[in-house]
CSV table of C-alpha atoms and ligand atoms in Angstrom, one decimal:
chain,number,residue,atom,x,y,z
S,1,MET,CA,-21.8,-12.2,-20.9
S,2,LYS,CA,-24.0,-15.0,-19.6
S,3,GLY,CA,-27.8,-14.9,-19.4
S,4,TYR,CA,-28.4,-12.7,-22.4
S,5,LYS,CA,-31.5,-13.6,-24.3
S,6,ILE,CA,-31.0,-14.2,-28.0
S,7,LEU,CA,-33.5,-15.0,-30.7
S,8,ILE,CA,-32.5,-16.7,-33.9
S,9,VAL,CA,-34.7,-16.3,-37.0
S,10,GLU,CA,-33.7,-18.7,-39.8
S,11,ASP,CA,-35.9,-20.8,-42.1
S,12,ASP,CA,-33.2,-23.3,-43.2
S,13,GLU,CA,-33.6,-26.1,-40.7
S,14,LYS,CA,-30.0,-27.2,-40.6
S,15,MET,CA,-28.6,-23.6,-40.3
S,16,ASN,CA,-31.2,-22.8,-37.6
S,17,GLN,CA,-30.1,-25.7,-35.4
S,18,GLY,CA,-26.4,-25.0,-36.0
S,19,LEU,CA,-26.8,-21.4,-34.9
S,20,LEU,CA,-28.9,-22.4,-31.9
S,21,HIS,CA,-26.2,-24.9,-30.9
S,22,VAL,CA,-23.3,-22.4,-31.1
S,23,ILE,CA,-25.2,-19.6,-29.3
S,24,SER,CA,-26.4,-21.8,-26.5
S,25,LYS,CA,-22.9,-23.3,-26.0
S,26,GLU,CA,-21.7,-19.8,-25.4
S,27,GLY,CA,-23.9,-19.6,-22.3
S,28,TYR,CA,-26.6,-17.4,-23.7
S,29,ALA,CA,-30.3,-18.1,-23.4
S,30,ALA,CA,-31.1,-18.8,-27.0
S,31,GLN,CA,-34.2,-19.9,-28.9
S,32,SER,CA,-35.0,-20.0,-32.5
S,33,VAL,CA,-38.0,-19.6,-34.9
S,34,ASP,CA,-38.3,-20.2,-38.7
S,35,CYS,CA,-40.0,-17.0,-39.9
S,36,GLY,CA,-40.4,-13.3,-39.2
S,37,GLU,CA,-44.0,-13.5,-38.1
S,38,LYS,CA,-43.2,-15.9,-35.3
S,39,ALA,CA,-40.3,-13.7,-34.3
S,40,LEU,CA,-42.6,-10.8,-33.9
S,41,GLU,CA,-44.9,-12.9,-31.7
S,42,GLU,CA,-41.9,-13.9,-29.5
S,43,ILE,CA,-40.5,-10.5,-28.9
S,44,LYS,CA,-43.8,-9.5,-27.3
S,45,ASN,CA,-43.6,-12.3,-24.8
S,46,ILE,CA,-39.9,-12.2,-24.0
S,47,GLN,CA,-37.5,-9.3,-23.5
S,48,PHE,CA,-34.7,-10.3,-26.0
S,49,ASP,CA,-31.3,-8.6,-26.0
S,50,LEU,CA,-30.4,-9.6,-29.5
S,51,ILE,CA,-32.0,-10.9,-32.6
S,52,ILE,CA,-29.9,-12.7,-35.3
S,53,SER,CA,-32.0,-13.0,-38.4
S,54,ASP,CA,-31.5,-14.2,-42.0
S,55,PHE,CA,-32.4,-11.6,-44.6
S,56,LYS,CA,-34.2,-14.0,-46.8
S,57,LEU,CA,-37.2,-15.5,-45.0
S,58,PRO,CA,-40.4,-17.1,-46.4
S,59,GLY,CA,-43.0,-14.5,-45.2
S,60,ILE,CA,-41.9,-11.0,-44.2
S,61,SER,CA,-38.3,-10.3,-45.0
S,62,GLY,CA,-35.5,-9.8,-42.6
S,63,MET,CA,-35.6,-6.1,-43.4
S,64,GLU,CA,-39.2,-5.8,-42.4
S,65,LEU,CA,-38.6,-7.7,-39.3
S,66,LEU,CA,-35.7,-5.3,-38.4
S,67,LYS,CA,-38.0,-2.3,-38.9
S,68,ALA,CA,-40.8,-3.8,-36.8
S,69,THR,CA,-38.4,-4.9,-34.1
S,70,LYS,CA,-36.7,-1.5,-33.8
S,71,LYS,CA,-40.1,0.2,-33.8
S,72,TYR,CA,-41.3,-2.1,-31.0
S,73,ASP,CA,-38.1,-1.6,-28.9
S,74,VAL,CA,-35.1,0.2,-30.2
S,75,ASN,CA,-32.9,-1.4,-27.5
S,76,ILE,CA,-33.1,-4.9,-29.0
S,77,LEU,CA,-29.9,-5.4,-30.9
S,78,PHE,CA,-30.2,-6.8,-34.4
S,79,VAL,CA,-27.6,-8.7,-36.5
S,80,MET,CA,-28.6,-9.4,-40.1
S,81,ILE,CA,-27.3,-12.4,-42.0
S,82,THR,CA,-27.1,-11.8,-45.7
S,83,ALA,CA,-25.7,-13.8,-48.6
S,84,TYR,CA,-22.3,-12.9,-50.1
S,85,GLY,CA,-22.6,-10.5,-53.0
S,86,THR,CA,-25.5,-8.6,-51.4
S,87,VAL,CA,-23.4,-6.2,-49.4
S,88,ASP,CA,-25.9,-3.4,-50.3
S,89,THR,CA,-28.6,-5.2,-48.4
S,90,ALA,CA,-26.2,-5.3,-45.4
S,91,VAL,CA,-25.6,-1.6,-45.8
S,92,SER,CA,-29.3,-0.8,-45.9
S,93,ALA,CA,-29.9,-3.0,-42.9
S,94,MET,CA,-27.3,-0.9,-41.0
S,95,LYS,CA,-29.1,2.2,-42.2
S,96,GLN,CA,-32.3,0.9,-40.8
S,97,GLY,CA,-30.7,0.5,-37.3
S,98,ALA,CA,-29.2,-3.0,-37.4
S,99,GLU,CA,-26.1,-3.1,-35.1
S,100,ASP,CA,-24.1,-5.4,-37.4
S,101,TYR,CA,-24.3,-7.9,-40.3
S,102,ILE,CA,-22.7,-11.2,-41.2
S,103,LEU,CA,-22.1,-12.3,-44.8
S,104,LYS,CA,-22.8,-15.8,-45.8
S,105,PRO,CA,-20.9,-18.1,-45.8
S,106,PHE,CA,-19.4,-17.4,-42.4
S,107,ASP,CA,-17.7,-19.5,-39.8
S,108,MET,CA,-19.1,-19.9,-36.3
S,109,GLU,CA,-16.1,-18.1,-34.8
S,110,GLU,CA,-17.1,-15.0,-36.7
S,111,LEU,CA,-20.6,-15.2,-35.4
S,112,ARG,CA,-19.4,-15.6,-31.8
S,113,VAL,CA,-17.2,-12.5,-32.1
S,114,VAL,CA,-20.0,-10.4,-33.6
S,115,VAL,CA,-22.4,-11.4,-30.9
S,116,LYS,CA,-20.0,-10.9,-28.1
S,117,LYS,CA,-18.8,-7.5,-29.4
S,118,ASN,CA,-22.3,-6.1,-29.7
S,119,LEU,CA,-23.5,-7.4,-26.3
S,120,GLU,CA,-20.4,-5.9,-24.7
S,121,LYS,CA,-20.9,-2.6,-26.3
S,122,ARG,CA,-24.5,-2.5,-25.1
S,123,GLU,CA,-23.5,-3.5,-21.6
S,124,LEU,CA,-21.0,-0.6,-21.5
S,125,PHE,CA,-23.7,1.7,-22.8
S,126,LEU,CA,-26.2,0.5,-20.2
S,127,ASN,CA,-23.7,0.8,-17.4
S,128,ASN,CA,-22.8,4.3,-18.4
S,129,LEU,CA,-26.5,5.2,-18.6
S,130,ARG,CA,-27.2,3.6,-15.2
S,131,LEU,CA,-24.3,5.5,-13.6
S,132,GLN,CA,-25.5,8.8,-15.2
S,133,GLN,CA,-29.0,8.2,-13.9
S,134,GLN,CA,-27.8,7.5,-10.4
S,135,LEU,CA,-25.9,10.7,-10.5
S,136,GLU,CA,-29.0,12.6,-11.4
S,137,LYS,CA,-31.0,10.9,-8.7
S,138,LYS,CA,-30.6,10.3,-5.0
S,139,TYR,CA,-27.1,9.1,-4.3
S,140,THR,CA,-25.8,12.6,-3.5
S,141,PHE,CA,-25.8,14.8,-0.5
S,142,ASP,CA,-25.2,18.3,-1.8
S,143,ASN,CA,-22.3,17.5,-4.1
S,144,ILE,CA,-20.9,14.6,-2.1
S,145,ILE,CA,-21.1,11.5,-4.3
S,146,GLY,CA,-21.2,7.9,-3.3
S,147,THR,CA,-23.4,4.8,-3.3
S,148,SER,CA,-21.3,2.6,-1.0
S,149,GLU,CA,-22.7,1.6,2.3
S,150,ALA,CA,-20.0,3.6,4.0
S,151,MET,CA,-21.1,6.8,2.2
S,152,MET,CA,-24.8,6.1,2.9
S,153,ARG,CA,-23.9,6.0,6.6
S,154,VAL,CA,-22.1,9.4,6.2
S,155,PHE,CA,-25.1,11.0,4.5
S,156,LYS,CA,-27.3,9.7,7.3
S,157,THR,CA,-25.0,11.0,10.0
S,158,ILE,CA,-24.8,14.4,8.3
S,159,ASN,CA,-28.6,14.6,8.3
S,160,THR,CA,-28.9,13.6,11.9
S,161,VAL,CA,-26.4,16.0,13.3
S,162,LYS,CA,-26.4,19.0,11.0
S,163,ASP,CA,-28.7,21.2,13.1
S,164,SER,CA,-27.3,20.3,16.5
S,165,LYS,CA,-24.5,22.1,18.3
S,166,THR,CA,-22.5,18.9,18.8
S,167,THR,CA,-18.9,18.8,18.0
S,168,ILE,CA,-18.0,16.6,15.1
S,169,LEU,CA,-14.7,14.9,14.3
S,170,ILE,CA,-14.1,13.9,10.7
S,171,GLN,CA,-11.4,11.3,10.2
S,172,GLY,CA,-10.0,10.1,6.9
S,173,GLU,CA,-6.9,9.8,4.7
S,174,THR,CA,-6.0,12.7,2.5
S,175,GLY,CA,-8.5,13.5,-0.3
S,176,THR,CA,-11.3,11.4,1.1
S,177,GLY,CA,-13.6,14.5,1.3
S,178,LYS,CA,-13.3,15.7,4.9
S,179,GLU,CA,-13.6,19.4,4.0
S,180,LEU,CA,-16.4,18.7,1.6
S,181,VAL,CA,-18.3,17.0,4.4
S,182,ALA,CA,-17.6,19.8,6.9
S,183,ARG,CA,-19.0,22.3,4.4
S,184,ALA,CA,-22.0,20.2,3.7
S,185,ILE,CA,-22.9,20.0,7.4
S,186,HIS,CA,-22.7,23.7,7.8
S,187,PHE,CA,-24.4,24.8,4.6
S,188,ASN,CA,-27.3,22.4,5.1
S,189,SER,CA,-27.8,23.3,8.7
S,190,ASP,CA,-29.9,26.0,10.3
S,191,LYS,CA,-26.7,28.0,10.8
S,192,ALA,CA,-26.1,28.2,7.1
S,193,SER,CA,-26.6,32.0,7.0
S,194,LYS,CA,-24.0,32.4,9.7
S,195,PRO,CA,-20.2,32.3,9.1
S,196,TYR,CA,-18.3,29.1,8.2
S,197,LEU,CA,-14.6,29.7,8.9
S,198,PRO,CA,-12.0,27.0,8.1
S,199,VAL,CA,-8.7,27.1,9.8
S,200,ASN,CA,-5.7,24.9,8.9
S,201,CYS,CA,-4.1,24.1,12.2
S,202,ALA,CA,-1.0,22.6,10.7
S,203,ALA,CA,-0.1,25.7,8.6
S,204,LEU,CA,0.5,28.1,11.5
S,205,ASN,CA,2.8,28.0,14.5
S,206,GLU,CA,1.2,27.7,17.9
S,207,ASN,CA,1.4,31.3,19.0
S,208,ILE,CA,0.1,32.7,15.7
S,209,LEU,CA,-2.7,30.2,15.6
S,210,ALA,CA,-3.8,31.0,19.2
S,211,SER,CA,-4.0,34.7,18.3
S,212,GLU,CA,-5.8,33.9,15.1
S,213,LEU,CA,-8.4,31.8,16.8
S,214,PHE,CA,-8.9,33.6,20.1
S,215,GLY,CA,-7.7,37.1,19.2
S,216,HIS,CA,-5.3,39.2,21.2
S,217,VAL,CA,-5.1,42.4,23.2
S,218,LYS,CA,-2.9,45.4,22.4
S,219,GLY,CA,0.7,44.8,23.7
S,220,ALA,CA,0.2,41.0,24.1
S,221,PHE,CA,3.3,40.5,22.0
S,222,THR,CA,5.6,42.5,19.8
S,223,GLY,CA,3.6,43.8,16.9
S,224,ALA,CA,0.3,43.6,18.7
S,225,ILE,CA,-0.5,47.2,18.1
S,226,ALA,CA,-4.2,47.0,18.8
S,227,ASN,CA,-6.9,44.7,20.1
S,228,LYS,CA,-7.9,42.1,17.6
S,229,ALA,CA,-10.9,39.7,17.6
S,230,GLY,CA,-10.2,36.1,16.8
S,231,LEU,CA,-12.0,33.7,14.5
S,232,PHE,CA,-14.1,32.2,17.4
S,233,GLU,CA,-15.7,35.6,17.9
S,234,ALA,CA,-16.1,36.2,14.2
S,235,ALA,CA,-17.8,32.8,13.7
S,236,ASN,CA,-20.3,33.4,16.5
S,237,GLY,CA,-23.5,31.6,15.8
S,238,GLY,CA,-21.8,29.7,12.9
S,239,THR,CA,-19.1,27.0,12.4
S,240,ILE,CA,-15.4,26.8,12.8
S,241,PHE,CA,-13.7,24.0,10.8
S,242,LEU,CA,-10.5,23.0,12.5
S,243,ASP,CA,-8.6,21.2,9.8
S,244,GLU,CA,-5.7,18.9,10.8
S,245,ILE,CA,-6.4,19.2,14.5
S,246,GLY,CA,-4.0,16.3,15.2
S,247,ASP,CA,-1.1,18.7,14.6
S,248,ILE,CA,-1.7,21.2,17.3
S,249,GLY,CA,0.7,21.4,20.2
S,250,PRO,CA,0.1,20.7,23.9
S,251,GLY,CA,-0.5,24.4,24.9
S,252,LEU,CA,-3.2,24.9,22.4
S,253,GLN,CA,-4.8,21.6,23.2
S,254,GLN,CA,-5.5,22.8,26.7
S,255,THR,CA,-6.9,26.1,25.4
S,256,PHE,CA,-9.2,24.2,23.0
S,257,LEU,CA,-10.4,22.0,25.8
S,258,ARG,CA,-11.6,25.0,27.8
S,259,ALA,CA,-13.2,26.5,24.7
S,260,LEU,CA,-15.1,23.3,24.1
S,261,GLU,CA,-16.1,22.6,27.7
S,262,ASN,CA,-17.7,25.9,28.5
S,263,GLY,CA,-17.7,27.9,25.4
S,264,GLU,CA,-15.2,30.4,26.9
S,265,ILE,CA,-12.3,31.9,25.0
S,266,GLN,CA,-9.5,34.1,26.3
S,267,PRO,CA,-7.8,36.4,23.9
S,268,VAL,CA,-4.0,36.2,24.0
S,269,GLY,CA,-2.6,38.6,26.7
S,270,SER,CA,-6.0,39.1,28.3
S,271,PHE,CA,-7.4,38.0,31.6
S,272,GLU,CA,-10.9,38.5,30.5
S,273,ARG,CA,-12.9,35.6,29.2
S,274,LYS,CA,-15.6,35.8,26.5
S,275,THR,CA,-18.4,33.4,25.9
S,276,VAL,CA,-19.0,32.4,22.3
S,277,SER,CA,-21.4,30.1,20.6
S,278,VAL,CA,-19.7,28.2,17.9
S,279,ARG,CA,-20.1,24.8,16.5
S,280,ILE,CA,-16.8,23.0,16.0
S,281,ILE,CA,-16.1,20.6,13.3
S,282,ALA,CA,-12.6,19.1,13.5
S,283,ALA,CA,-10.8,17.0,10.9
S,284,THR,CA,-7.7,14.8,10.9
S,285,ASN,CA,-6.0,12.5,8.5
S,286,LYS,CA,-4.1,10.9,11.4
S,287,ASN,CA,-5.5,8.4,13.7
S,288,LEU,CA,-6.1,10.5,16.8
S,289,GLU,CA,-6.6,7.4,19.0
S,290,THR,CA,-3.1,6.3,18.2
S,291,LYS,CA,-1.8,9.8,19.0
S,292,VAL,CA,-3.6,9.6,22.4
S,293,GLU,CA,-2.0,6.2,23.1
S,294,GLN,CA,1.4,7.7,22.2
S,295,GLY,CA,0.8,10.6,24.5
S,296,SER,CA,1.0,13.3,21.9
S,297,PHE,CA,-2.7,14.2,22.0
S,298,ARG,CA,-4.7,14.9,25.2
S,299,GLN,CA,-7.2,12.1,25.9
S,300,ASP,CA,-9.8,14.5,27.4
S,301,LEU,CA,-9.6,16.7,24.3
S,302,TYR,CA,-10.0,13.7,22.1
S,303,TYR,CA,-13.2,12.7,24.0
S,304,ARG,CA,-14.5,16.2,23.7
S,305,LEU,CA,-14.0,16.3,20.0
S,306,ASN,CA,-15.2,12.8,19.3
S,307,VAL,CA,-18.8,13.2,20.3
S,308,VAL,CA,-19.8,12.4,16.8
S,309,MET,CA,-17.2,10.8,14.6
S,310,ILE,CA,-17.5,10.6,10.8
S,311,ASP,CA,-15.1,8.1,9.4
S,312,LEU,CA,-14.4,8.6,5.7
S,313,PRO,CA,-13.0,5.3,4.4
S,314,PRO,CA,-10.2,5.3,1.7
S,315,LEU,CA,-11.5,4.9,-1.8
S,316,ARG,CA,-9.8,1.5,-2.2
S,317,GLU,CA,-12.1,0.2,0.5
S,318,ARG,CA,-15.2,1.4,-1.4
S,319,ARG,CA,-14.3,0.6,-5.0
S,320,GLY,CA,-18.0,0.6,-5.8
S,321,ASP,CA,-17.9,4.4,-5.7
S,322,ILE,CA,-15.2,4.8,-8.3
S,323,GLY,CA,-17.6,4.5,-11.3
S,324,ILE,CA,-20.1,7.1,-10.1
S,325,LEU,CA,-17.4,9.5,-8.9
S,326,ALA,CA,-15.5,9.1,-12.2
S,327,HIS,CA,-18.7,9.9,-14.2
S,328,HIS,CA,-19.4,12.9,-11.9
S,329,PHE,CA,-16.0,14.4,-12.6
S,330,LEU,CA,-16.1,13.5,-16.3
S,331,LYS,CA,-19.4,15.4,-16.6
S,332,GLN,CA,-18.0,18.4,-14.7
S,333,TYR,CA,-14.7,18.6,-16.6
S,334,SER,CA,-16.0,17.7,-20.0
S,335,THR,CA,-18.4,20.7,-19.7
S,336,GLN,CA,-15.8,22.9,-18.2
S,337,ASN,CA,-13.3,22.2,-21.0
S,338,ASN,CA,-15.9,22.3,-23.8
S,339,LYS,CA,-15.3,18.6,-24.7
S,340,ASN,CA,-18.0,16.2,-25.6
S,341,ILE,CA,-16.8,13.1,-23.7
S,342,LYS,CA,-19.6,11.2,-22.2
S,343,ARG,CA,-18.2,7.7,-21.5
S,344,ILE,CA,-15.3,5.8,-20.1
S,345,SER,CA,-14.2,2.8,-22.2
S,346,LYS,CA,-14.2,-0.6,-20.6
S,347,GLU,CA,-10.4,-0.9,-20.6
S,348,ALA,CA,-10.0,2.5,-19.0
S,349,PHE,CA,-12.6,1.7,-16.5
S,350,GLN,CA,-10.9,-1.5,-15.5
S,351,LEU,CA,-7.7,0.4,-14.8
S,352,LEU,CA,-9.6,2.9,-12.6
S,353,GLU,CA,-11.3,0.1,-10.7
S,354,HIS,CA,-8.1,-1.7,-10.0
S,355,TYR,CA,-5.8,1.1,-9.0
S,356,ASP,CA,-5.2,1.7,-5.3
S,357,TRP,CA,-5.8,5.5,-5.1
S,358,PRO,CA,-3.4,6.6,-2.4
S,359,GLY,CA,-4.6,10.2,-3.0
S,360,ASN,CA,-8.3,9.0,-2.8
S,361,VAL,CA,-11.1,11.0,-4.4
S,362,ARG,CA,-8.8,14.1,-5.0
S,363,GLU,CA,-6.5,11.9,-7.1
S,364,LEU,CA,-9.4,10.4,-9.1
S,365,GLU,CA,-10.7,13.9,-9.7
S,366,ASN,CA,-7.3,15.1,-11.0
S,367,ILE,CA,-6.8,12.1,-13.2
S,368,ILE,CA,-10.2,12.5,-14.8
S,369,GLU,CA,-9.7,16.2,-15.3
S,370,ARG,CA,-6.4,15.4,-17.0
S,371,ALA,CA,-8.0,12.7,-19.1
S,372,THR,CA,-10.7,15.0,-20.4
S,373,LEU,CA,-8.0,17.4,-21.6
S,374,PHE,CA,-5.8,14.7,-23.3
S,375,GLU,CA,-8.5,12.5,-24.7
S,376,THR,CA,-9.2,12.9,-28.4
S,377,SER,CA,-11.9,10.3,-28.9
S,378,PRO,CA,-15.5,10.6,-27.6
S,379,GLU,CA,-14.7,8.3,-24.7
S,380,ILE,CA,-12.0,8.1,-22.0
S,381,THR,CA,-9.4,5.5,-23.1
S,382,PRO,CA,-6.3,4.1,-21.4
S,383,GLY,CA,-4.2,6.4,-23.6
S,384,SER,CA,-5.3,9.5,-21.8
S,385,LEU,CA,-4.7,8.0,-18.3
S,386,PRO,CA,-1.4,8.8,-16.6
S,387,PRO,CA,1.4,6.1,-16.4
S,388,VAL,CA,0.7,5.3,-12.7
S,389,LEU,CA,-2.5,3.6,-13.9
S,390,THR,CA,-1.3,2.1,-17.1
S,391,LYS,CA,2.2,0.9,-16.1
S,392,PRO,CA,2.6,-2.4,-14.3
S,393,PRO,CA,3.4,-2.0,-10.6
S,394,ALA,CA,7.0,-1.7,-9.8
S,395,VAL,CA,8.6,-4.8,-8.3
S,396,SER,CA,9.7,-3.8,-4.8
S,397,ASP,CA,12.9,-5.0,-3.2
S,398,HIS,CA,10.8,-6.8,-0.8
S,399,ASP,CA,9.4,-9.0,-3.6
S,400,LEU,CA,12.9,-9.7,-4.8
S,401,VAL,CA,14.2,-10.9,-1.5
S,402,SER,CA,11.1,-12.5,0.1
S,403,LYS,CA,11.4,-16.1,1.1
S,404,ASP,CA,9.0,-17.5,-1.4
S,405,VAL,CA,10.6,-15.9,-4.4
S,406,LYS,CA,14.0,-17.2,-5.2
S,407,SER,CA,14.3,-17.8,-8.9
S,408,LEU,CA,13.7,-15.5,-11.8
S,409,GLU,CA,10.9,-17.8,-12.9
S,410,GLN,CA,9.1,-17.4,-9.6
S,411,LEU,CA,9.5,-13.6,-9.8
S,412,SER,CA,8.1,-13.5,-13.4
S,413,LYS,CA,5.1,-15.5,-12.2
S,414,LYS,CA,4.5,-13.2,-9.3
S,415,HIS,CA,4.8,-10.1,-11.5
S,416,ILE,CA,2.4,-11.6,-14.2
S,417,ILE,CA,-0.1,-12.4,-11.5
S,418,LYS,CA,0.0,-8.8,-10.3
S,419,VAL,CA,-0.4,-7.3,-13.8
S,420,LEU,CA,-3.3,-9.7,-14.5
S,421,GLU,CA,-5.0,-8.6,-11.3
S,422,MET,CA,-4.6,-5.0,-12.4
S,423,THR,CA,-6.2,-5.6,-15.8
S,424,ALA,CA,-8.9,-7.9,-14.4
S,425,GLN,CA,-7.4,-10.9,-16.1
S,426,ASN,CA,-7.4,-9.3,-19.5
S,427,LYS,CA,-4.5,-10.9,-21.3
S,428,THR,CA,-4.3,-8.6,-24.2
S,429,GLN,CA,-4.0,-5.6,-22.0
S,430,ALA,CA,-1.7,-7.4,-19.6
S,431,SER,CA,0.7,-8.3,-22.4
S,432,LYS,CA,0.7,-4.6,-23.5
S,433,LEU,CA,1.7,-3.5,-20.1
S,434,LEU,CA,4.3,-6.2,-19.9
S,435,GLY,CA,5.7,-5.1,-23.2
S,436,ILE,CA,5.4,-8.5,-24.9
S,437,ASP,CA,2.8,-9.8,-27.3
S,438,ARG,CA,-0.1,-11.9,-26.3
S,439,SER,CA,1.2,-15.2,-27.6
S,440,THR,CA,4.5,-14.7,-25.7
S,441,LEU,CA,2.5,-14.1,-22.6
S,442,TRP,CA,0.6,-17.3,-23.2
S,443,ARG,CA,3.8,-19.2,-23.8
S,444,ILE,CA,5.4,-17.9,-20.6
S,445,MET,CA,2.3,-18.7,-18.6
S,446,ASN,CA,2.2,-22.2,-20.0
S,447,ARG,CA,5.8,-22.7,-19.1
S,448,LEU,CA,5.2,-21.5,-15.6
S,449,ASN,CA,2.0,-23.7,-15.3
S,450,MET,CA,-0.2,-20.6,-14.9
S,451,ASN,CA,-2.9,-21.6,-17.3
T,1,LIG,N1,-17.6,11.9,-2.1
T,1,LIG,C1,-17.1,12.9,-2.9
T,1,LIG,N2,-17.9,13.3,-3.9
T,1,LIG,C2,-17.5,14.3,-4.8
T,1,LIG,N3,-16.3,14.9,-4.7
T,1,LIG,C3,-15.5,14.5,-3.7
T,1,LIG,C4,-15.9,13.5,-2.8
T,1,LIG,N4,-14.9,13.3,-1.9
T,1,LIG,C5,-13.9,14.2,-2.2
T,1,LIG,N5,-14.3,14.9,-3.3
T,1,LIG,C6,-13.5,16.0,-4.0
T,1,LIG,O1,-12.1,15.6,-3.8
T,1,LIG,C7,-11.3,16.7,-3.5
T,1,LIG,C8,-10.7,16.5,-2.1
T,1,LIG,O2,-11.7,16.6,-1.1
T,1,LIG,P1,-11.4,17.3,0.3
T,1,LIG,O3,-10.6,18.6,0.2
T,1,LIG,O4,-12.7,17.5,1.1
T,1,LIG,O5,-10.5,16.2,1.0
T,1,LIG,P2,-9.8,16.1,2.4
T,1,LIG,O6,-10.2,14.9,3.1
T,1,LIG,O7,-10.1,17.4,3.2
T,1,LIG,O8,-8.2,16.0,2.0
T,1,LIG,P3,-6.9,16.6,2.9
T,1,LIG,O9,-6.8,15.7,4.0
T,1,LIG,O10,-5.8,16.3,1.9
T,1,LIG,O11,-7.2,18.0,3.2
T,1,LIG,C9,-12.2,17.9,-3.5
T,1,LIG,O12,-12.1,18.5,-4.8
T,1,LIG,C10,-13.6,17.3,-3.3
T,1,LIG,O13,-14.6,18.1,-3.9
T,2,LIG,MG1,-8.8,18.9,3.8
């Protein structure tokens, strides 16, 4: 909230200085003038965020100042101060575009709240706007969204390798976008008009997988009633995406190695070899290096696959991408479901930002899709988010028995700290999650020396 520029317009000297004092003390960059004419001069020199003006001024009135200000820059917020008993002036000020009004006499606390509330609202609006603009602009490759450094590196790698025949290994936890990246590479490459064939290596047993990939000859096994071409042949000139490559058994690993080394495949049951030209993109959510060390994945095959490695980091390690991704999905599902939800409330956004996302981008996508269905207001609020995000983290047995937590008090303290972290130190929200009211939370925190 700091650093906002606020202009005070008030002719009463004492009032002027009082307002200036209170606003400056809040950490805003405040200055004041004693009439509307001077205010209009000032807004041309300085980009103010907010104007607080008295309605009754010696020269032009507060209302005229409001109109001129909004005409000059509609983004400058305007709060009108009017005397008690002139509520209709306040109402017409709002009609003319003022964000808020304060009735005299008022206490300084009221002023602080009004200023803070309006600046926060604007910040949220600007953040949403900024994120929407980013979406429309450059931070995408195809439909892969991300502004984090890690994703920038991914975009760059895709661009560099897309047209080459190099084998690519994509590594990342579930839902980080491995398949999305594989498709982007193929469909942005010079092989885009050729086939792209995805194969899930984990879904089929080794024998069936071998025959699917390399084909078989008549009589190779029971049920092989005719020769059949495999996916490698079908994909000739294009791309095969070998998903979950870490799950293939030792026999197939050897066959793969040969296919990768000299582009030769051998249909099951045949002695004949065929040469194919296929680009391989492989993906794994397991750390292949560890599998190599454990002896369950061939080292030579690992080196063959890992000519270019694209590492997709989990979402919790690139939290900066959460906002832009959430807005991307919001736009998509809001349109799809005929809803007019354009924003994510501050509270909901904090929950999204602090969650750990074990299911990564897929989980975020599902949660936003669900929220657009359940939300009844024009913005996503915590109410439409699922309990995993809004409930405090469960206390694990480990916490209960760990060395540094012995008493119930210490446990409470640890739990409160966790919940406060989740809500970005928002005590109102934390107390809701804890199921107590705010003052009780304060009391407990005081008792535990947490303030
Ligand atoms: N950076 C991103 N931008 C936009 N959408 C994304 C991004 N990353 C993932 N997604 C979306 O998340 C979902 C999961 O992505 P994808 O299927 O590519 O993940 P995966 O890594 O292959 O997961 P798994 O290991 O479970 O197969 C898809 O709907 C995808 O469109
Ligand atoms: Mg996948």
